[in-house]
């Protein structure tokens, strides 16, 4: 069923304007969603994508503009109203209740339930929906037991359960593995074939080109235009987004790695649930090199990084930094040594959402002599440091006093990256450093990591984006179930199939033997 | 036409509401207090005016209000400190007792006939005793995640019984005709009073502590750590801050300040240790700290207002023959409305007429400004 071109839109937004203190997030934006289409929303970090969709979802009220559903003006004062009108949204940082089960989360906030919960009926409905849309999930599992990809399925199911006709997905693939993303696209296609309308926000051009029917581009809160995907190219879209041509390629210098900075010998650690998360990890990272870590998310990458900065107990094994044994030292020791860590969980771990930009900018250097003297913090210095960070890393924020919870997803990220990359670290542990960043920012961050490498820094790069890993890494470690399956010395020449096999748990020798030699991506 | 009421979360709290909400909460509390007083059979108007007149109407009333505000401000600073870190020290009452017991012990066993030296000794003894009392709960919380609300509360009863043991037992003054109290302290162990009133030197501490902690929280490295730990303990760990160490330390400091409040009350006002000596300052301080939104300077102000209520309440008891518990009801109402006010800081209520939904264009959302 292809009911795109002439059909009437399910929802139409006209001349939407939304201002926050100090910024205009949306200015006279028009947007609509037709039945059976995937409408992609593109724009740089802070362009106003999430804001526009939050208005559609009833979270914000616009300063001006009209929202119409099937020709009738509507006004939402809460997501509840939006859902009642068939609009659902899965947020960039969506929230489920970790201690409750999938089916309990499903009915969260639903009105008009009988006081005795019809658990059977609810479960049946979940199972029916999940088989129809390929969203397999166990209704009785507790949320905390699920991977982030599974949690996202629950969040989508939650919306389908509420009979959403229009589903907004705000950067859904940022946290997914390529396989999980493929899976999601199958679900999306199933929904559009049934006449649902999907709004798809992503910074990944390939996904946008592959999945969407139309693309709307925002720049600095304004509408640049809406185009048919079939009649455009990646380059054109990027140009509309940024306002100028953009070169995608990055340049990586040939460098001779120096002496080891971090050495790990047989490190074992437990995960949050008390089961082994890292087993016998042995590797080293040298000066002037990037060690990539490939693997499906949740296979111990994050736990491994945490042991390397003292945030997780090492059960056995040893960690040495510049030949000094630091196993199970406190985090401050690692920070003082110059090991910087970019955690995946930005809002929860890397930043303090309720504190402002300048306060967050010194989270890891508040004791340094530059900003504090005799126990007192010199807020003037902090301000100028924060201002420098914001301008160097192009963080768009109304002011240094803005609480960081008000920054857009990508800008949060840039602020944190800037903080971790300054102060000339000796090693950087970067977990998904380009999650949620727009193309320009992604390129910028990669360049910064390469620059750090040139400056002699040892870099550990955890990512699920194999292209990124192959382009950036000097060596590549592949992790599966907490074990390092092997470390490839020339990842770019290894067949991708072999890496895939290793990610699935095949030891390196076996994987290399079974995959056809031939180099590069085949 | 059908009306429906909607509750929706606020994404930003307008600055104006920051002031309006506590004021309105207080007004609502007084209003419902008036209803309560009415049902108690007294004229609310008369009752309130009695409260105001007796506490602010003359020099004596005013001085008594200040006398009440002194321990309140100190104890409120104590609990504020722990609340800032999201540690719920509700044991200021017990820590006040411990401070007083330690100060009394100092007078008994370490007496020096010199005002300044005696003050220093009592100050240290009270601080250490109150501090340790709270730090115990802090350590249990930090080390084994034992809920500090329960431990601090329990320790209140232990402290109270300890005090009773001393005043009924070994420290009882034989000349007290059987009353549970120690002998009056010698002059060197008394804080000076001023202007012929009962206002004592504790006043300086009650002003100094808020100022000091305002500076600490805003401008020092340690204050920054405390705020980060209160806002996001995970980020604090990530930034290399030691949560465990700081929980214990903050609790120690919190208890120490409460202990010193107890010592001031003891040596500035009562001059002897006796049964039932605090009168619930440790609990009232929690209300004060919340009303002040954990702002140290606001605590001075709110303590004074609470002093008005306490002094006025005592007068009400005498003049209008209201039971003591009726004042507790008034206090409870205030806390209830203050916490209720928090709700309006986070949510807004809209009354919608049912049927046609108004077009968005006309409902310009001013709330974000
Ligand atoms: N609640 C808020 N208060 C103040 N400013 C806000 C708020 N929400 C968003 N903003 C600002 O509005 C602008 C647009 O933010 P928005 O989250 O819509 O961007 P985005 O396009 O989703 O970006 P990203 O790709 O980084 O997620 C940003 O400059 C942001 O700082
Ligand atoms: Mg966004």
XYZ file of N, CA and C in Angstrom, chain A residues 93-195:
309
model
N 15.852 10.401 25.234
C 16.206 9.733 26.483
C 14.891 9.281 27.096
N 14.359 8.177 26.594
C 13.049 7.776 27.095
C 13.181 7.175 28.488
N 12.059 7.157 29.199
C 12.075 6.726 30.590
C 11.061 5.615 30.815
N 11.525 4.520 31.366
C 10.620 3.476 31.820
C 10.918 3.282 33.301
N 10.051 2.553 33.985
C 10.303 2.327 35.407
C 11.100 1.033 35.551
N 12.363 1.142 35.963
C 13.268 -0.018 35.928
C 12.803 -1.181 36.792
N 12.144 -0.889 37.916
C 11.836 -1.973 38.846
C 10.539 -2.688 38.475
N 9.848 -2.203 37.453
C 8.587 -2.837 37.095
C 8.703 -3.689 35.842
N 7.718 -4.514 35.640
C 7.764 -5.413 34.492
C 7.318 -4.689 33.228
N 7.531 -5.362 32.123
C 7.143 -4.801 30.837
C 5.650 -4.496 30.815
N 4.845 -5.455 31.246
C 3.400 -5.205 31.135
C 2.924 -4.131 32.090
N 3.586 -4.011 33.238
C 3.207 -2.929 34.152
C 3.543 -1.568 33.552
N 4.693 -1.514 32.876
C 5.063 -0.265 32.218
C 4.095 0.094 31.101
N 3.542 -0.940 30.505
C 2.653 -0.730 29.373
C 1.432 0.089 29.750
N 0.915 -0.139 30.968
C -0.332 0.517 31.350
C -0.095 1.730 32.228
N 1.175 2.073 32.400
C 1.556 3.207 33.229
C 0.820 4.468 32.782
N 0.117 5.097 33.696
C -0.520 6.362 33.371
C -1.769 6.228 32.530
N -2.183 5.019 32.251
C -3.414 4.854 31.482
C -4.603 5.148 32.386
N -5.583 5.800 31.817
C -6.769 6.093 32.609
C -7.819 5.028 32.347
N -8.787 4.973 33.236
C -9.941 4.128 33.003
C -9.664 2.643 33.095
N -8.633 2.278 33.853
C -8.409 0.857 34.066
C -9.260 0.406 35.249
N -9.693 -0.817 35.197
C -10.432 -1.300 36.352
C -9.426 -1.542 37.476
N -9.912 -1.490 38.707
C -8.970 -1.552 39.824
C -8.311 -2.922 39.937
N -8.987 -3.965 39.492
C -8.309 -5.250 39.374
C -7.740 -5.309 37.962
N -6.408 -5.334 37.897
C -5.800 -5.243 36.579
C -6.066 -6.512 35.766
N -6.564 -6.338 34.580
C -6.803 -7.497 33.725
C -5.485 -7.956 33.110
N -4.658 -8.558 33.945
C -3.303 -8.880 33.522
C -3.291 -9.767 32.281
N -4.186 -10.757 32.282
C -4.228 -11.676 31.141
C -4.432 -10.917 29.840
N -5.460 -10.070 29.855
C -5.806 -9.329 28.644
C -4.653 -8.424 28.213
N -4.034 -7.786 29.199
C -2.923 -6.884 28.867
C -1.798 -7.670 28.208
N -1.460 -8.793 28.833
C -0.360 -9.592 28.279
C -0.685 -10.060 26.870
N -1.922 -10.474 26.683
C -2.295 -10.957 25.356
C -2.146 -9.880 24.306
N -2.608 -8.701 24.670
C -2.524 -7.572 23.752
C -1.051 -7.278 23.429
N -0.198 -7.314 24.446
C 1.227 -7.057 24.214
C 1.782 -8.091 23.249
N 1.461 -9.350 23.508
C 2.003 -10.407 22.660
C 1.497 -10.262 21.230
N 0.235 -9.890 21.104
C -0.323 -9.721 19.765
C 0.396 -8.591 19.019
N 0.545 -7.453 19.725
C 1.221 -6.321 19.095
C 2.661 -6.671 18.768
N 3.324 -7.360 19.696
C 4.739 -7.591 19.448
C 4.945 -8.587 18.309
N 4.025 -9.507 18.137
C 4.234 -10.403 16.994
C 3.861 -9.702 15.690
N 2.850 -8.819 15.759
C 2.443 -8.138 14.539
C 3.542 -7.207 14.025
N 4.250 -6.553 14.945
C 5.239 -5.572 14.513
C 6.675 -6.056 14.699
N 6.826 -7.304 15.011
C 8.183 -7.824 15.172
C 8.917 -7.190 16.337
N 8.177 -6.904 17.408
C 8.806 -6.278 18.566
C 8.868 -7.294 19.703
N 9.643 -8.325 19.509
C 9.608 -9.407 20.488
C 10.179 -8.947 21.819
N 9.413 -9.216 22.864
C 9.836 -8.852 24.205
C 9.017 -9.674 25.192
N 9.646 -10.039 26.302
C 8.953 -10.847 27.295
C 8.141 -9.938 28.218
N 6.812 -10.074 28.233
C 5.975 -9.151 29.018
C 6.263 -9.208 30.509
N 6.819 -10.314 30.973
C 7.033 -10.445 32.410
C 8.439 -10.051 32.857
N 9.287 -9.697 31.900
C 10.643 -9.301 32.274
C 10.597 -7.955 32.974
N 11.513 -7.771 33.917
C 11.645 -6.456 34.543
C 12.476 -5.570 33.618
N 12.174 -4.279 33.601
C 12.836 -3.373 32.680
C 14.356 -3.394 32.839
N 14.816 -3.447 34.092
C 16.276 -3.369 34.292
C 16.997 -4.567 33.714
N 16.262 -5.641 33.442
C 16.914 -6.811 32.880
C 17.100 -6.689 31.376
N 16.487 -5.671 30.779
C 16.499 -5.580 29.320
C 17.637 -4.703 28.811
N 18.108 -5.023 27.627
C 19.104 -4.165 27.002
C 18.403 -2.893 26.542
N 19.203 -1.908 26.189
C 18.622 -0.627 25.795
C 17.747 -0.790 24.545
N 18.155 -1.686 23.642
C 17.371 -1.928 22.434
C 16.013 -2.532 22.762
N 16.005 -3.467 23.711
C 14.737 -4.078 24.128
C 13.849 -3.059 24.836
N 14.503 -2.216 25.635
C 13.721 -1.181 26.327
C 13.037 -0.269 25.327
N 13.768 0.009 24.241
C 13.176 0.867 23.226
C 11.940 0.194 22.616
N 12.046 -1.117 22.415
C 10.880 -1.834 21.905
C 9.700 -1.674 22.843
N 9.979 -1.753 24.159
C 8.904 -1.582 25.137
C 8.296 -0.196 24.996
N 9.168 0.804 24.823
C 8.674 2.174 24.704
C 7.804 2.317 23.452
N 8.193 1.654 22.377
C 7.385 1.723 21.153
C 6.058 0.986 21.361
N 6.172 -0.174 21.985
C 4.948 -0.942 22.269
C 3.974 -0.128 23.119
N 4.558 0.595 24.077
C 3.741 1.417 24.948
C 2.855 2.358 24.118
N 3.462 2.917 23.067
C 2.716 3.846 22.219
C 1.693 3.106 21.362
N 2.088 1.947 20.839
C 1.155 1.181 20.022
C -0.014 0.701 20.875
N 0.307 0.352 22.117
C -0.727 -0.093 23.048
C -1.779 0.991 23.225
N -1.328 2.230 23.173
C -2.250 3.356 23.312
C -2.850 3.746 21.969
N -2.684 2.884 20.992
C -3.246 3.061 19.655
C -2.780 4.338 18.962
N -1.481 4.601 19.048
C -0.946 5.766 18.352
C -1.021 5.545 16.848
N -1.521 6.563 16.149
C -1.592 6.524 14.701
C -0.302 7.120 14.127
N 0.209 8.087 14.873
C 1.428 8.770 14.459
C 2.471 8.492 15.519
N 3.620 8.054 15.103
C 4.650 7.724 16.073
C 5.902 8.546 15.789
N 6.318 9.298 16.792
C 7.528 10.093 16.655
C 8.679 9.329 17.287
N 9.724 9.088 16.529
C 10.895 8.400 17.062
C 12.058 9.383 17.063
N 12.442 9.848 18.267
C 13.502 10.853 18.370
C 14.849 10.154 18.527
N 15.625 10.177 17.475
C 16.937 9.529 17.418
C 16.902 8.103 17.985
N 16.035 7.277 17.430
C 15.909 5.926 17.988
C 17.145 5.078 17.732
N 17.840 5.338 16.656
C 18.940 4.447 16.310
C 20.245 4.832 16.980
N 20.263 6.003 17.649
C 21.513 6.443 18.276
C 22.048 5.398 19.231
N 21.143 4.707 19.908
C 21.598 3.769 20.933
C 21.510 2.316 20.467
N 21.232 2.095 19.191
C 21.042 0.728 18.723
C 22.257 0.213 17.958
N 22.436 -1.089 18.001
C 23.440 -1.704 17.141
C 22.879 -1.725 15.722
N 23.748 -1.858 14.733
C 23.254 -1.893 13.354
C 22.171 -2.963 13.152
N 22.356 -4.118 13.779
C 21.348 -5.176 13.622
C 20.014 -4.758 14.235
N 20.112 -4.183 15.453
C 18.889 -3.742 16.112
C 18.197 -2.665 15.288
N 19.009 -1.792 14.679
C 18.447 -0.723 13.861
C 17.702 -1.331 12.675
N 18.301 -2.313 12.020
C 17.638 -2.988 10.904
C 16.279 -3.527 11.346
N 16.310 -4.140 12.512
C 15.113 -4.713 13.098
C 14.030 -3.652 13.274
N 14.467 -2.491 13.784
C 13.535 -1.390 13.999
C 12.912 -0.954 12.681
N 13.739 -0.938 11.614
C 13.225 -0.481 10.328
C 12.137 -1.417 9.811
N 12.302 -2.710 10.098
C 11.265 -3.661 9.700
C 9.953 -3.294 10.385
N 10.058 -3.008 11.695
C 8.867 -2.601 12.439
C 8.252 -1.344 11.837
N 9.102 -0.378 11.541
C 8.615 0.883 10.994
C 7.887 0.639 9.674
N 8.471 -0.205 8.830
C 7.838 -0.454 7.528
C 6.490 -1.138 7.707
N 6.420 -2.044 8.676
C 5.155 -2.716 8.954
C 4.100 -1.684 9.360
N 4.523 -0.740 10.170
C 3.557 0.260 10.632
C 3.082 1.148 9.491
N 4.011 1.582 8.649
C 3.585 2.451 7.552
C 2.678 1.697 6.589
N 2.939 0.415 6.404
C 2.095 -0.337 5.478
C 0.660 -0.423 6.001
N 0.509 -0.240 7.313
C -0.843 -0.240 7.872
C -1.433 1.155 7.945
N -0.694 2.134 7.402
C -1.241 3.476 7.348
C -0.828 4.384 8.496
